[in-house]
JSON list of C-alpha atoms in Angstrom, two decimals:
[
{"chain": "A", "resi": 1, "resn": "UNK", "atom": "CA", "xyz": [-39.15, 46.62, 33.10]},
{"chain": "A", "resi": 2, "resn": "UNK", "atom": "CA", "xyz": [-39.79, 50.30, 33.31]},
{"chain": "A", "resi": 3, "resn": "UNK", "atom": "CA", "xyz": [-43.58, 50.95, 32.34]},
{"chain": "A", "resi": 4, "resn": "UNK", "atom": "CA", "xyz": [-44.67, 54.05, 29.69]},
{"chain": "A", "resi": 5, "resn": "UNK", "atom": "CA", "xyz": [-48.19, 54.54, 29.40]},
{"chain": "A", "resi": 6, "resn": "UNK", "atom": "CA", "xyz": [-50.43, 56.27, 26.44]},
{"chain": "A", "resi": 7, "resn": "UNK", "atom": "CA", "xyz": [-53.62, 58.03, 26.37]},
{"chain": "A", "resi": 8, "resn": "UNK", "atom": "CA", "xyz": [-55.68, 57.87, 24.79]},
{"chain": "A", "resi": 9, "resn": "UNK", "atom": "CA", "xyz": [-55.54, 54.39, 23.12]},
{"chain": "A", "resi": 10, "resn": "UNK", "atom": "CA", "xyz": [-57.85, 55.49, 20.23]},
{"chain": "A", "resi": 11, "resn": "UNK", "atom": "CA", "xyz": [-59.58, 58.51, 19.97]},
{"chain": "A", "resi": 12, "resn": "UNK", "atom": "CA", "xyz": [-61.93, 59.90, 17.08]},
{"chain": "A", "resi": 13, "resn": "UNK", "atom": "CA", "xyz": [-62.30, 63.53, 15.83]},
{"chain": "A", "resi": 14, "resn": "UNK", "atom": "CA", "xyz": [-63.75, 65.92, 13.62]},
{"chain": "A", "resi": 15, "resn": "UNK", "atom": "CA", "xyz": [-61.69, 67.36, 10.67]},
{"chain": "A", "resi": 16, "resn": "UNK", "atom": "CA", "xyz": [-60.06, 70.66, 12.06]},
{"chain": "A", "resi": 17, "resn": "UNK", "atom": "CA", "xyz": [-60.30, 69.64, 15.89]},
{"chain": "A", "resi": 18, "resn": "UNK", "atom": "CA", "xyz": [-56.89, 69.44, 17.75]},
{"chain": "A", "resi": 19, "resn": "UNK", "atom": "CA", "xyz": [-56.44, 66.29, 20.12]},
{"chain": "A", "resi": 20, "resn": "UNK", "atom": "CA", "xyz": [-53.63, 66.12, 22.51]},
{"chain": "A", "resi": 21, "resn": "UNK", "atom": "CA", "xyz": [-51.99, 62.46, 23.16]},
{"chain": "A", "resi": 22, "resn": "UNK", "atom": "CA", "xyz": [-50.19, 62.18, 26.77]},
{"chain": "A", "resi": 23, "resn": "UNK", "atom": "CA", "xyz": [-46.98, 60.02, 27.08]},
{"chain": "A", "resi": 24, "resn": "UNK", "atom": "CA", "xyz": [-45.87, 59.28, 30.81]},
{"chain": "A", "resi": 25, "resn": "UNK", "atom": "CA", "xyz": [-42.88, 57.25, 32.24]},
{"chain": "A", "resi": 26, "resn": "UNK", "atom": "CA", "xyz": [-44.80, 55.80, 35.62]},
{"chain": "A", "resi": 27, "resn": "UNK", "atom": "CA", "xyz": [-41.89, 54.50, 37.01]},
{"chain": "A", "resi": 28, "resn": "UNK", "atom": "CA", "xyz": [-38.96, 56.73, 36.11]},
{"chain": "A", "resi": 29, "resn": "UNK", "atom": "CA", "xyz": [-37.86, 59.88, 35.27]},
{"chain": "A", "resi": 30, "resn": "UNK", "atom": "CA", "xyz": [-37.30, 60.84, 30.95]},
{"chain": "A", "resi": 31, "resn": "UNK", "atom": "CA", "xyz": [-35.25, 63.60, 30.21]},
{"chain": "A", "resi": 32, "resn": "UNK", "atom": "CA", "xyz": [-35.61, 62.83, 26.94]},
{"chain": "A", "resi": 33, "resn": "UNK", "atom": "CA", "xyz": [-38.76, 60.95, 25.28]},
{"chain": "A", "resi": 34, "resn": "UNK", "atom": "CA", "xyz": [-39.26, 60.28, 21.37]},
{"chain": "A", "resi": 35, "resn": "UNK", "atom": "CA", "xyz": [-42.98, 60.14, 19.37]},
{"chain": "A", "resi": 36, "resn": "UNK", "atom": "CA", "xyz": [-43.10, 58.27, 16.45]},
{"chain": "A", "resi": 37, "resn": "UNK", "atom": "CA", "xyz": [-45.96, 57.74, 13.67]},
{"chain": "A", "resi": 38, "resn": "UNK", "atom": "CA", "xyz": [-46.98, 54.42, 11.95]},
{"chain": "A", "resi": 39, "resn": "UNK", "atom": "CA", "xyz": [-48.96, 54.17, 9.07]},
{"chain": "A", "resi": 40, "resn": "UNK", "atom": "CA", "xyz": [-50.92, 50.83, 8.24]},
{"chain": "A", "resi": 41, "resn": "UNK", "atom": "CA", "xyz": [-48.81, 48.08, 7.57]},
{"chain": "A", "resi": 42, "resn": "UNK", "atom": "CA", "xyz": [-45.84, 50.46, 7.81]},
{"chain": "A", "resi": 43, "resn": "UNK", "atom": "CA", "xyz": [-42.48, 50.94, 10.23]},
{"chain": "A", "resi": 44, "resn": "UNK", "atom": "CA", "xyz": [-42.41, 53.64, 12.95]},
{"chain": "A", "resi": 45, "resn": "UNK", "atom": "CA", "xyz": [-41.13, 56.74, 11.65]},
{"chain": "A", "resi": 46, "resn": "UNK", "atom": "CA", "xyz": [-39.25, 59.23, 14.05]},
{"chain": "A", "resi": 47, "resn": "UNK", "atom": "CA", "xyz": [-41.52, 62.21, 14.60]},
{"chain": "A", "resi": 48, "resn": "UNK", "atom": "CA", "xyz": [-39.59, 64.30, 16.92]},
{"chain": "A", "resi": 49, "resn": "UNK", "atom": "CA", "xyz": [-37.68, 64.03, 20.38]},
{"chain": "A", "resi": 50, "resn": "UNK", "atom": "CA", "xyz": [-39.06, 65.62, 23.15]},
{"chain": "A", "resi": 51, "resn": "UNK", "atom": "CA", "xyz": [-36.60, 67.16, 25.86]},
{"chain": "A", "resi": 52, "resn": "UNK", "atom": "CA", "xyz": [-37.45, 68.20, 29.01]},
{"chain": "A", "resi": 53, "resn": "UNK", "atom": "CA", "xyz": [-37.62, 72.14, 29.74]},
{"chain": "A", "resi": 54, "resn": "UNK", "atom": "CA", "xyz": [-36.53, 72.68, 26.11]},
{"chain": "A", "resi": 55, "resn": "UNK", "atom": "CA", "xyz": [-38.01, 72.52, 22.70]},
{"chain": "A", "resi": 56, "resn": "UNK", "atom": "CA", "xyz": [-38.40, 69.43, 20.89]},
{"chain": "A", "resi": 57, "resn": "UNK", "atom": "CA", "xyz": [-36.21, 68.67, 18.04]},
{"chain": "A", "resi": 58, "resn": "UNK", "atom": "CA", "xyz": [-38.47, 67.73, 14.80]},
{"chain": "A", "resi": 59, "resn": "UNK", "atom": "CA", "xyz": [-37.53, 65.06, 12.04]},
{"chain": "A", "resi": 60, "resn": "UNK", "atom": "CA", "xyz": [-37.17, 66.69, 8.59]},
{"chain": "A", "resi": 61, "resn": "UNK", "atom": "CA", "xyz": [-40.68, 66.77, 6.78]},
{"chain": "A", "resi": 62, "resn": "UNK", "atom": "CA", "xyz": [-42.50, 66.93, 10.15]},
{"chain": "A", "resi": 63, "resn": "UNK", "atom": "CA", "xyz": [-44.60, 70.27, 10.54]},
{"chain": "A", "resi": 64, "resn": "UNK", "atom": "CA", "xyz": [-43.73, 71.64, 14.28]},
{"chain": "A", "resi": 65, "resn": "UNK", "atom": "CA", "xyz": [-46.68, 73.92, 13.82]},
{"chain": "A", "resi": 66, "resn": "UNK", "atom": "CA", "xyz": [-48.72, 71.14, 13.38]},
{"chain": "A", "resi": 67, "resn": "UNK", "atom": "CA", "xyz": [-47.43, 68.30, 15.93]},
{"chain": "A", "resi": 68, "resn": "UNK", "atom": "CA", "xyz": [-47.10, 70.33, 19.08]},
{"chain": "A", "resi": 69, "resn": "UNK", "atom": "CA", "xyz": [-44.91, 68.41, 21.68]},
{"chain": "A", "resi": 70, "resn": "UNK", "atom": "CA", "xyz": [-44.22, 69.77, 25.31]},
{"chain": "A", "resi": 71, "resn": "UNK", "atom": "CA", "xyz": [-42.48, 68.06, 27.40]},
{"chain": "A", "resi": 72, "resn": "UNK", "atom": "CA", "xyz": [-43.30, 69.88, 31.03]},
{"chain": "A", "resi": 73, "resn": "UNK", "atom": "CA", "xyz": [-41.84, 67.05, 33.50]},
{"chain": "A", "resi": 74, "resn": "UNK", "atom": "CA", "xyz": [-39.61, 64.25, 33.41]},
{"chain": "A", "resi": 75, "resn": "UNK", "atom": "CA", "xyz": [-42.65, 61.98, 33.46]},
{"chain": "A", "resi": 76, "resn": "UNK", "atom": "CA", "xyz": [-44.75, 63.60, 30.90]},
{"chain": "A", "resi": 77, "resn": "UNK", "atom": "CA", "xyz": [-44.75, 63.98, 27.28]},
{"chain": "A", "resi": 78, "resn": "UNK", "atom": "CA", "xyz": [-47.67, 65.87, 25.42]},
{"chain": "A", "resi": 79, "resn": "UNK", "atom": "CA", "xyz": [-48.29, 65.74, 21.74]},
{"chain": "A", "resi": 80, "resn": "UNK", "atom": "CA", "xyz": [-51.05, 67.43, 20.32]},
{"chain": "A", "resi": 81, "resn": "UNK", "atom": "CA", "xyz": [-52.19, 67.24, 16.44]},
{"chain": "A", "resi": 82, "resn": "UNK", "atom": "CA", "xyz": [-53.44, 70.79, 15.62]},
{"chain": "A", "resi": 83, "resn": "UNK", "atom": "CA", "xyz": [-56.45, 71.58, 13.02]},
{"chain": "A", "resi": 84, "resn": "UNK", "atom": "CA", "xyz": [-56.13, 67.84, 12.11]},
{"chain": "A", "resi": 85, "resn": "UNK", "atom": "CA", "xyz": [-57.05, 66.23, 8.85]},
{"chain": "A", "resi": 86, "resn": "UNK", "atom": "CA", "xyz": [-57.83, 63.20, 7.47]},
{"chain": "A", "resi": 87, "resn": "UNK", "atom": "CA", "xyz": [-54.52, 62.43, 6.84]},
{"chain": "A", "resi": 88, "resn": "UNK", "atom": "CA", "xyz": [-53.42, 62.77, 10.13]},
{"chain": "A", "resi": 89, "resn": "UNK", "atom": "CA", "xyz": [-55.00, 59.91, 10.62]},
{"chain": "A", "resi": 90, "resn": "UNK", "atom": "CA", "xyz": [-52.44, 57.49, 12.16]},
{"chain": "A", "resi": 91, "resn": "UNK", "atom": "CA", "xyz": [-50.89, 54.98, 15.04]},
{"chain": "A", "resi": 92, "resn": "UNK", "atom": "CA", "xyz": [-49.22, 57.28, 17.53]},
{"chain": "A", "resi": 93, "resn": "UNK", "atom": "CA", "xyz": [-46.33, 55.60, 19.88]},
{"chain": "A", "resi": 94, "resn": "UNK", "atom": "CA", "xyz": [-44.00, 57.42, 22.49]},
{"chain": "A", "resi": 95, "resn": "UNK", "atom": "CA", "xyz": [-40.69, 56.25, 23.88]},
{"chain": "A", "resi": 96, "resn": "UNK", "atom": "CA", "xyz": [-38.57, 56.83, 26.63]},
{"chain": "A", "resi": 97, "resn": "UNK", "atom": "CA", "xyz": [-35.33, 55.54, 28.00]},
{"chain": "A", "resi": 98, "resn": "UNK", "atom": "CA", "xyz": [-33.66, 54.79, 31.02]},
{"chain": "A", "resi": 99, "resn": "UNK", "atom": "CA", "xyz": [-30.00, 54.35, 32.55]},
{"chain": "A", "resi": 100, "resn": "UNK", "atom": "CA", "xyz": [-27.61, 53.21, 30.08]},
{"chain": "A", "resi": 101, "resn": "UNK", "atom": "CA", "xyz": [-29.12, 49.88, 28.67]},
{"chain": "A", "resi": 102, "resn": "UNK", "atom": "CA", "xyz": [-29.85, 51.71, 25.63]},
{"chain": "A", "resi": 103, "resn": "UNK", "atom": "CA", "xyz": [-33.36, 50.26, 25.93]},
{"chain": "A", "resi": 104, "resn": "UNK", "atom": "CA", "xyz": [-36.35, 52.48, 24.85]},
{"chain": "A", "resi": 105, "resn": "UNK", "atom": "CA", "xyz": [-39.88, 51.44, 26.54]},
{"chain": "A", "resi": 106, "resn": "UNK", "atom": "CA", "xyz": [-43.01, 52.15, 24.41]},
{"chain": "A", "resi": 107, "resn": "UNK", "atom": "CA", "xyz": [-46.07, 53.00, 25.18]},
{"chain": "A", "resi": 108, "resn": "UNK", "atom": "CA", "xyz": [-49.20, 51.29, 23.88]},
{"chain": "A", "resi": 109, "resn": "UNK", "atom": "CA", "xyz": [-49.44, 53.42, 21.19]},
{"chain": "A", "resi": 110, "resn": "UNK", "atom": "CA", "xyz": [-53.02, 55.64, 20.34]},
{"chain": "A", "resi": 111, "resn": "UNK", "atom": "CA", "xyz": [-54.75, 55.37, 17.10]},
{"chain": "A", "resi": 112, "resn": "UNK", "atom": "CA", "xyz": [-56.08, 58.57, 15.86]},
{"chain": "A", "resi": 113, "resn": "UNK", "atom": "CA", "xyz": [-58.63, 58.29, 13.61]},
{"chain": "A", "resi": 114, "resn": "UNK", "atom": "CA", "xyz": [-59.80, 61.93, 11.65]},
{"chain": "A", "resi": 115, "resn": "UNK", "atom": "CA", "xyz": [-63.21, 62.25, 10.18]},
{"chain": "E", "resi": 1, "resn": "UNK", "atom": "CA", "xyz": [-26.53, 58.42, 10.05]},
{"chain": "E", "resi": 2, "resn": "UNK", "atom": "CA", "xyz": [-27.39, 55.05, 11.36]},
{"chain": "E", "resi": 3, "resn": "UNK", "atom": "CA", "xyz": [-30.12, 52.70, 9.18]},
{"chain": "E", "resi": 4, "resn": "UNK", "atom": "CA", "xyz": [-32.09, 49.39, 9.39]},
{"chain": "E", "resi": 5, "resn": "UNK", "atom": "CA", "xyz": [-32.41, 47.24, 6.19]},
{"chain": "E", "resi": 6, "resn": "UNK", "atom": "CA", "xyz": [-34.74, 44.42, 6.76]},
{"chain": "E", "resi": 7, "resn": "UNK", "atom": "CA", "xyz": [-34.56, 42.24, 3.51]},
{"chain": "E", "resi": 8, "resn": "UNK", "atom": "CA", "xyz": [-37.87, 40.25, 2.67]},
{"chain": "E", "resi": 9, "resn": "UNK", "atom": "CA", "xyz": [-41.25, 42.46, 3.41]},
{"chain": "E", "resi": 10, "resn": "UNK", "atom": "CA", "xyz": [-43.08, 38.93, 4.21]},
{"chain": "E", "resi": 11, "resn": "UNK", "atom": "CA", "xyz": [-41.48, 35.36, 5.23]},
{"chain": "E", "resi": 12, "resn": "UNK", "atom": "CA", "xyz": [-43.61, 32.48, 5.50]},
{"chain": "E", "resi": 13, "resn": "UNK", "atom": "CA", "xyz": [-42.55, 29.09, 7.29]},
{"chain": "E", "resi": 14, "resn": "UNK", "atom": "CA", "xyz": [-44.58, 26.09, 8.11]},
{"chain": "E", "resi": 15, "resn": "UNK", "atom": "CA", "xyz": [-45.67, 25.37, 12.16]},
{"chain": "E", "resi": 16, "resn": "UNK", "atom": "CA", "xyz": [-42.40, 23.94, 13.48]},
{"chain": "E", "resi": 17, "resn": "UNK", "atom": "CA", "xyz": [-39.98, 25.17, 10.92]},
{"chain": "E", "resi": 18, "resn": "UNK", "atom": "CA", "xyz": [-36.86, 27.43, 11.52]},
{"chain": "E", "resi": 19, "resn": "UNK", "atom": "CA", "xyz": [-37.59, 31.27, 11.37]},
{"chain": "E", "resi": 20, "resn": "UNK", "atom": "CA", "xyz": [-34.85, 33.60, 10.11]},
{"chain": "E", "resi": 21, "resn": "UNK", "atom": "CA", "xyz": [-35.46, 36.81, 9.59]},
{"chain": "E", "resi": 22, "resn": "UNK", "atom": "CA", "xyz": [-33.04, 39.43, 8.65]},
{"chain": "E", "resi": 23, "resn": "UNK", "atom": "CA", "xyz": [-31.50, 42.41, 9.38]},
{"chain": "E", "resi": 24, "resn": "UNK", "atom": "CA", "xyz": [-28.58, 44.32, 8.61]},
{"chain": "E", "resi": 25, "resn": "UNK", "atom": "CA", "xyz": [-27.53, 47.81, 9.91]},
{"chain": "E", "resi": 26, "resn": "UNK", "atom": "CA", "xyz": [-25.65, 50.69, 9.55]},
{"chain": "E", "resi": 27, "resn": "UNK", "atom": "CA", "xyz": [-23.83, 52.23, 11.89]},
{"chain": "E", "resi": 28, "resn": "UNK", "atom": "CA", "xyz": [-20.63, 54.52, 12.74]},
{"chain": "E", "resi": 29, "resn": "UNK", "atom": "CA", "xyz": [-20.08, 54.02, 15.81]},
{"chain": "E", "resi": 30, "resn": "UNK", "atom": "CA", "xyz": [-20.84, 50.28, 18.07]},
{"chain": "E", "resi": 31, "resn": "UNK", "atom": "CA", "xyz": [-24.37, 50.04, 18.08]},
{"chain": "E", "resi": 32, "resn": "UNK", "atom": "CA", "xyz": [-26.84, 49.20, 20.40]},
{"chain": "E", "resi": 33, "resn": "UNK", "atom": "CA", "xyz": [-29.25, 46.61, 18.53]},
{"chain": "E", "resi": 34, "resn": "UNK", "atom": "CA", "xyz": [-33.04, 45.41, 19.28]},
{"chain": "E", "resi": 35, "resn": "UNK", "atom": "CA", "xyz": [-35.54, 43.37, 17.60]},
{"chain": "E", "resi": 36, "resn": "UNK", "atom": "CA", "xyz": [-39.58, 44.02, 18.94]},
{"chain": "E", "resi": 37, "resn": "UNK", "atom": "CA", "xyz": [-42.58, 42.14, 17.97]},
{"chain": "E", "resi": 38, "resn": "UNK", "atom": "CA", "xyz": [-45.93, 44.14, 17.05]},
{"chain": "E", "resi": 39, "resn": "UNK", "atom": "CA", "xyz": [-49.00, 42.34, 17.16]},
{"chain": "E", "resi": 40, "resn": "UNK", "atom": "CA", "xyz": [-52.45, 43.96, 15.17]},
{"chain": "E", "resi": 41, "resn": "UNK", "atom": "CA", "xyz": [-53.45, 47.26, 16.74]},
{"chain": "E", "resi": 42, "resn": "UNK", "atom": "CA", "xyz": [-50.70, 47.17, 19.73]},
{"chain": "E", "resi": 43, "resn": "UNK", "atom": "CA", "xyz": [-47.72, 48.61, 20.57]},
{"chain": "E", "resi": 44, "resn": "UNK", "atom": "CA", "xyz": [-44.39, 46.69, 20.34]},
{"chain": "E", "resi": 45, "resn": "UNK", "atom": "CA", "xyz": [-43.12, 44.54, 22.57]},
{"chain": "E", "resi": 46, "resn": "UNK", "atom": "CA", "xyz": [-39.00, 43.74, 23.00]},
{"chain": "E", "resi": 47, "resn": "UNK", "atom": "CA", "xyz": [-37.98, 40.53, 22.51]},
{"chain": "E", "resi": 48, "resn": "UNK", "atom": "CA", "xyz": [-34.21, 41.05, 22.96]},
{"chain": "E", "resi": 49, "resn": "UNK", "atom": "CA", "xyz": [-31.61, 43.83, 22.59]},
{"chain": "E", "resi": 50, "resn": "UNK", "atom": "CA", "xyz": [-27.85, 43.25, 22.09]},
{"chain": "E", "resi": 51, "resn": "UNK", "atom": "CA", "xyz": [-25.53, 46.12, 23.79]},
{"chain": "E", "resi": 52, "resn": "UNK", "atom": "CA", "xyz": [-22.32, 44.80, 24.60]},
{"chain": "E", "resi": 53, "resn": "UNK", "atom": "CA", "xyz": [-20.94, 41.69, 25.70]},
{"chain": "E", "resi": 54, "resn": "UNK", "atom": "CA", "xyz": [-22.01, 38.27, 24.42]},
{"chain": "E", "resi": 55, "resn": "UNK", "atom": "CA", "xyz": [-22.64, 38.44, 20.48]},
{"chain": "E", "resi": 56, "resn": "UNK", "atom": "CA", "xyz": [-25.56, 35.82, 20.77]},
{"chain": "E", "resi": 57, "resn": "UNK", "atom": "CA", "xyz": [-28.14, 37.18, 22.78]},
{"chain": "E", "resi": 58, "resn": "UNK", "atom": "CA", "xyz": [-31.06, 35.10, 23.47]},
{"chain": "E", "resi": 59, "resn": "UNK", "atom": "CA", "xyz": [-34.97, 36.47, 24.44]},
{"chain": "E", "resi": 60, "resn": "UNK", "atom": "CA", "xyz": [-38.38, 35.87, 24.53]},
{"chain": "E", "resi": 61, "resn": "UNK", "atom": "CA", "xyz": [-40.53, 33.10, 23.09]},
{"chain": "E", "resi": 62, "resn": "UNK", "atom": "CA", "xyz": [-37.09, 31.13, 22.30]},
{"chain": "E", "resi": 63, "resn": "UNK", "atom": "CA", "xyz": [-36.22, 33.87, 19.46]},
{"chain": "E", "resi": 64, "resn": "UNK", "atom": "CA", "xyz": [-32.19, 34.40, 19.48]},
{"chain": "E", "resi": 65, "resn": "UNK", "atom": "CA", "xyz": [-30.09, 36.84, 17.56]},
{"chain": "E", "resi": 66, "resn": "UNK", "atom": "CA", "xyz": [-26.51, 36.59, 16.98]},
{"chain": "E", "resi": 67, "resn": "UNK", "atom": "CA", "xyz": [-24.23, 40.40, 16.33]},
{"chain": "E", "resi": 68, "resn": "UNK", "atom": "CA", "xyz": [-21.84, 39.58, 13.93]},
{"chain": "E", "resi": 69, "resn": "UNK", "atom": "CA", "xyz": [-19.88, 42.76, 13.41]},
{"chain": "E", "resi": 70, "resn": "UNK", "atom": "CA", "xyz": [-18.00, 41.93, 10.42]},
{"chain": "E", "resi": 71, "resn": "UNK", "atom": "CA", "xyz": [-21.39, 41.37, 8.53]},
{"chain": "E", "resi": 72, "resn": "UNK", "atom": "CA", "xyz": [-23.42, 44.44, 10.48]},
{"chain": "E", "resi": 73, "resn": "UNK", "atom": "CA", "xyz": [-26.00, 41.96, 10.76]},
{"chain": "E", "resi": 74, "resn": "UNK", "atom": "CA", "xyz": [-28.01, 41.00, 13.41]},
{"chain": "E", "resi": 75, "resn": "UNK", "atom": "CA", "xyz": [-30.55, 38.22, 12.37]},
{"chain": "E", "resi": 76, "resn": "UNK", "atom": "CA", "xyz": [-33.44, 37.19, 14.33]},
{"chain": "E", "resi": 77, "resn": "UNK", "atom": "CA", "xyz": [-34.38, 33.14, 14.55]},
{"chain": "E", "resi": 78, "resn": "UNK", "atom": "CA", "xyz": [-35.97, 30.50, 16.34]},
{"chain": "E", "resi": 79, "resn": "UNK", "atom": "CA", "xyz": [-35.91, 27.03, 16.12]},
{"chain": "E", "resi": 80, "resn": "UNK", "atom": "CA", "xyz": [-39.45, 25.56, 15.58]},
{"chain": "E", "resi": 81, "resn": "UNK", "atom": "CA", "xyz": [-41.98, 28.33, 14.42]},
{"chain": "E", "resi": 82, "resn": "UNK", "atom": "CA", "xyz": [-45.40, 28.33, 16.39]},
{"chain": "E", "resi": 83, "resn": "UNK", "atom": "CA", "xyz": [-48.82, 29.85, 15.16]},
{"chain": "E", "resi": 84, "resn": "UNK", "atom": "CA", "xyz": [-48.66, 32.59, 18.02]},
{"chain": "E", "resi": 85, "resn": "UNK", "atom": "CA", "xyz": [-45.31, 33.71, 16.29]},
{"chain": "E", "resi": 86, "resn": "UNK", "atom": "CA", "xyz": [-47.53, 35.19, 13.66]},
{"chain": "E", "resi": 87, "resn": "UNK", "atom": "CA", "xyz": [-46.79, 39.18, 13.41]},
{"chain": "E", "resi": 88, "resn": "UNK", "atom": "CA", "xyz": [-44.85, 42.26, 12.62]},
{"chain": "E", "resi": 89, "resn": "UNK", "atom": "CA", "xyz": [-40.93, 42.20, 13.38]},
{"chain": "E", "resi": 90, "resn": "UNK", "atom": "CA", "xyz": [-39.43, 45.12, 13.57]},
{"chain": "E", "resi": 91, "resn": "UNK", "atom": "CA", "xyz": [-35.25, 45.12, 13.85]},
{"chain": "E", "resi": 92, "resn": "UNK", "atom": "CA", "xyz": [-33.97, 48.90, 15.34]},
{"chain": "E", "resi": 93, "resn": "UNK", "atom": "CA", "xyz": [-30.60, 50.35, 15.87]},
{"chain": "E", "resi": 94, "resn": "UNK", "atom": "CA", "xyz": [-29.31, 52.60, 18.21]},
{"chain": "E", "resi": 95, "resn": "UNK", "atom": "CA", "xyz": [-26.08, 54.20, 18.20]},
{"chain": "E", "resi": 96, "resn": "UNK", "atom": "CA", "xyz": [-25.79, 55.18, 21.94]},
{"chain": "E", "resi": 97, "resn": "UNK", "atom": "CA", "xyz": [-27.94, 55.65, 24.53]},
{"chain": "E", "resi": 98, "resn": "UNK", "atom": "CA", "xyz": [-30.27, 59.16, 24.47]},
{"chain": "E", "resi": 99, "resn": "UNK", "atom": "CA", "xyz": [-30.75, 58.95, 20.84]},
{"chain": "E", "resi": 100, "resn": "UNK", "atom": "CA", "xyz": [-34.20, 57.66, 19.23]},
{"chain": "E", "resi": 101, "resn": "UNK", "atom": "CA", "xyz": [-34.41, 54.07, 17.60]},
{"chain": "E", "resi": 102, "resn": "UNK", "atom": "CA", "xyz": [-34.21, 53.87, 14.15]},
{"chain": "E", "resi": 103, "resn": "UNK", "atom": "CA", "xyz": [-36.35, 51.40, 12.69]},
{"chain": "E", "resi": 104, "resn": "UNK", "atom": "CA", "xyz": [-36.30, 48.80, 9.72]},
{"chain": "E", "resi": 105, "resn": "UNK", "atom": "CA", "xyz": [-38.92, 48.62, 7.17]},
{"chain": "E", "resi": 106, "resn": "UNK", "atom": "CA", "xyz": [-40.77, 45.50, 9.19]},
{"chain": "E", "resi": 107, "resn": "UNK", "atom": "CA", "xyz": [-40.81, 41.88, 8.15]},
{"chain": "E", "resi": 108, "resn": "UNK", "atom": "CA", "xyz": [-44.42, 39.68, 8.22]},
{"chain": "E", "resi": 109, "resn": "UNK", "atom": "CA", "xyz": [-44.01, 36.42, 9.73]},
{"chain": "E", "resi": 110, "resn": "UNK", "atom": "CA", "xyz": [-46.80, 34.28, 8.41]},
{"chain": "E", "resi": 111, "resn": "UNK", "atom": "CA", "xyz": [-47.01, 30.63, 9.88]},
{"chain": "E", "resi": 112, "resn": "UNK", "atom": "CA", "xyz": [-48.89, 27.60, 8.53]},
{"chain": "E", "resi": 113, "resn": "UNK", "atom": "CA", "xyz": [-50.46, 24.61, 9.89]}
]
């Protein structure tokens, strides 16, 4: 199956730093690629959808100021958590799909933890 | 708007037993239906999808899930439960391809020796 990759896998930061999370399809191209959030013992919440040349479309409730996504090429994804908190503090997973299977592939997912 | 209800939080079966978990949906148009598998601190892995065609679609691990329309239900089972089958379900709905997965709530499969 068609392979999305995450990284970082976990990364640690200091309250108010911004950390930027790459998403890329290795093996095809994404016009369109989705970030979700997942709390401990939690389901994945839809973030936003990233398209590619255009802005991303953000869930209600989630701060665009605050969850930066560009989407600069139709293998890469970027989502970066500005001035983050504490409370940022989550399990970060991109999607993509491909063709008309109506399969998404996930990436590994990064844990962001927020000191 | 399309939803995922996953009823029971936490199921617990005995090594060997049937597993049944559920999921029901909600959808406007024919959906495109998936259930995925999350073990602790990874990302989720597909164990089978139903699109069109056959409405018992079979996947990974010997878990099968059968689209009954008339219910909007698509429950997940297997057989004889196994240790390893210990994690996170997830069941997700999509209503056509380029739109995001919408997720259920998650189901716990615990299994006992």
């Amino acid at each position: 199956g068609a392979v999305v990759s995450q990284h970082p896998s976990r990364v640690i930061c200091k309250s108010g730093t911004s950390v930027k999370i790459e998403c890329r399809s290795l093996d095809f191209q994404a016009t369109t690629m989705f970030w979700y959030r997942q709390f401990p013992k939690q389901s994945l919440m839809l973030m936003a959808t990233s398209n590619e040349g255009s802005k991303a479309t953000y869930e209600q409730g989630v701060e665009k100021d605050k969850f930066l996504i560009n989407h600069a090429s139709l293998t890469l994804s970027t989502l970066t958590v500005t001035s983050a908190h504490p409370e940022d503090s989550s399990f970060y997973i991109c999607s993509a799909g491909q063709g008309k299977s109506g399969e998404l592939f996930f990436g590994e997912g990064s844990r962001l933890t927020v000191l | 708007a399309q939803s995922v209800t996953q009823l029971g939080s936490h199921v617990s079966v005995s090594e060997g037993a049937l597993v049944l978990l559920r999921c029901n949906y909600s959808s406007s148009v024919p959906p495109y239906l998936f259930w995925y598998v999350q073990y602790p601190n990874q990302g989720l892995q597909l164990l089978l999808k139903y699109t069109t065609g056959a409405t018992l679609v079979k996947g990974i691990n010997g878990f099968e899930a059968e689209f009954k329309k008339s219910e909007t239900s698509f429950h997940l089972t297997k057989p004889s439960a196994h240790m390893s089958d210990a994690a996170e379900y997830f069941c997700a709905v999509r209503d056509q391809a380029g739109t995001a997965l919408i997720f259920g709530k998650g189901t716990t499969l615990s299994v006992s020796s």
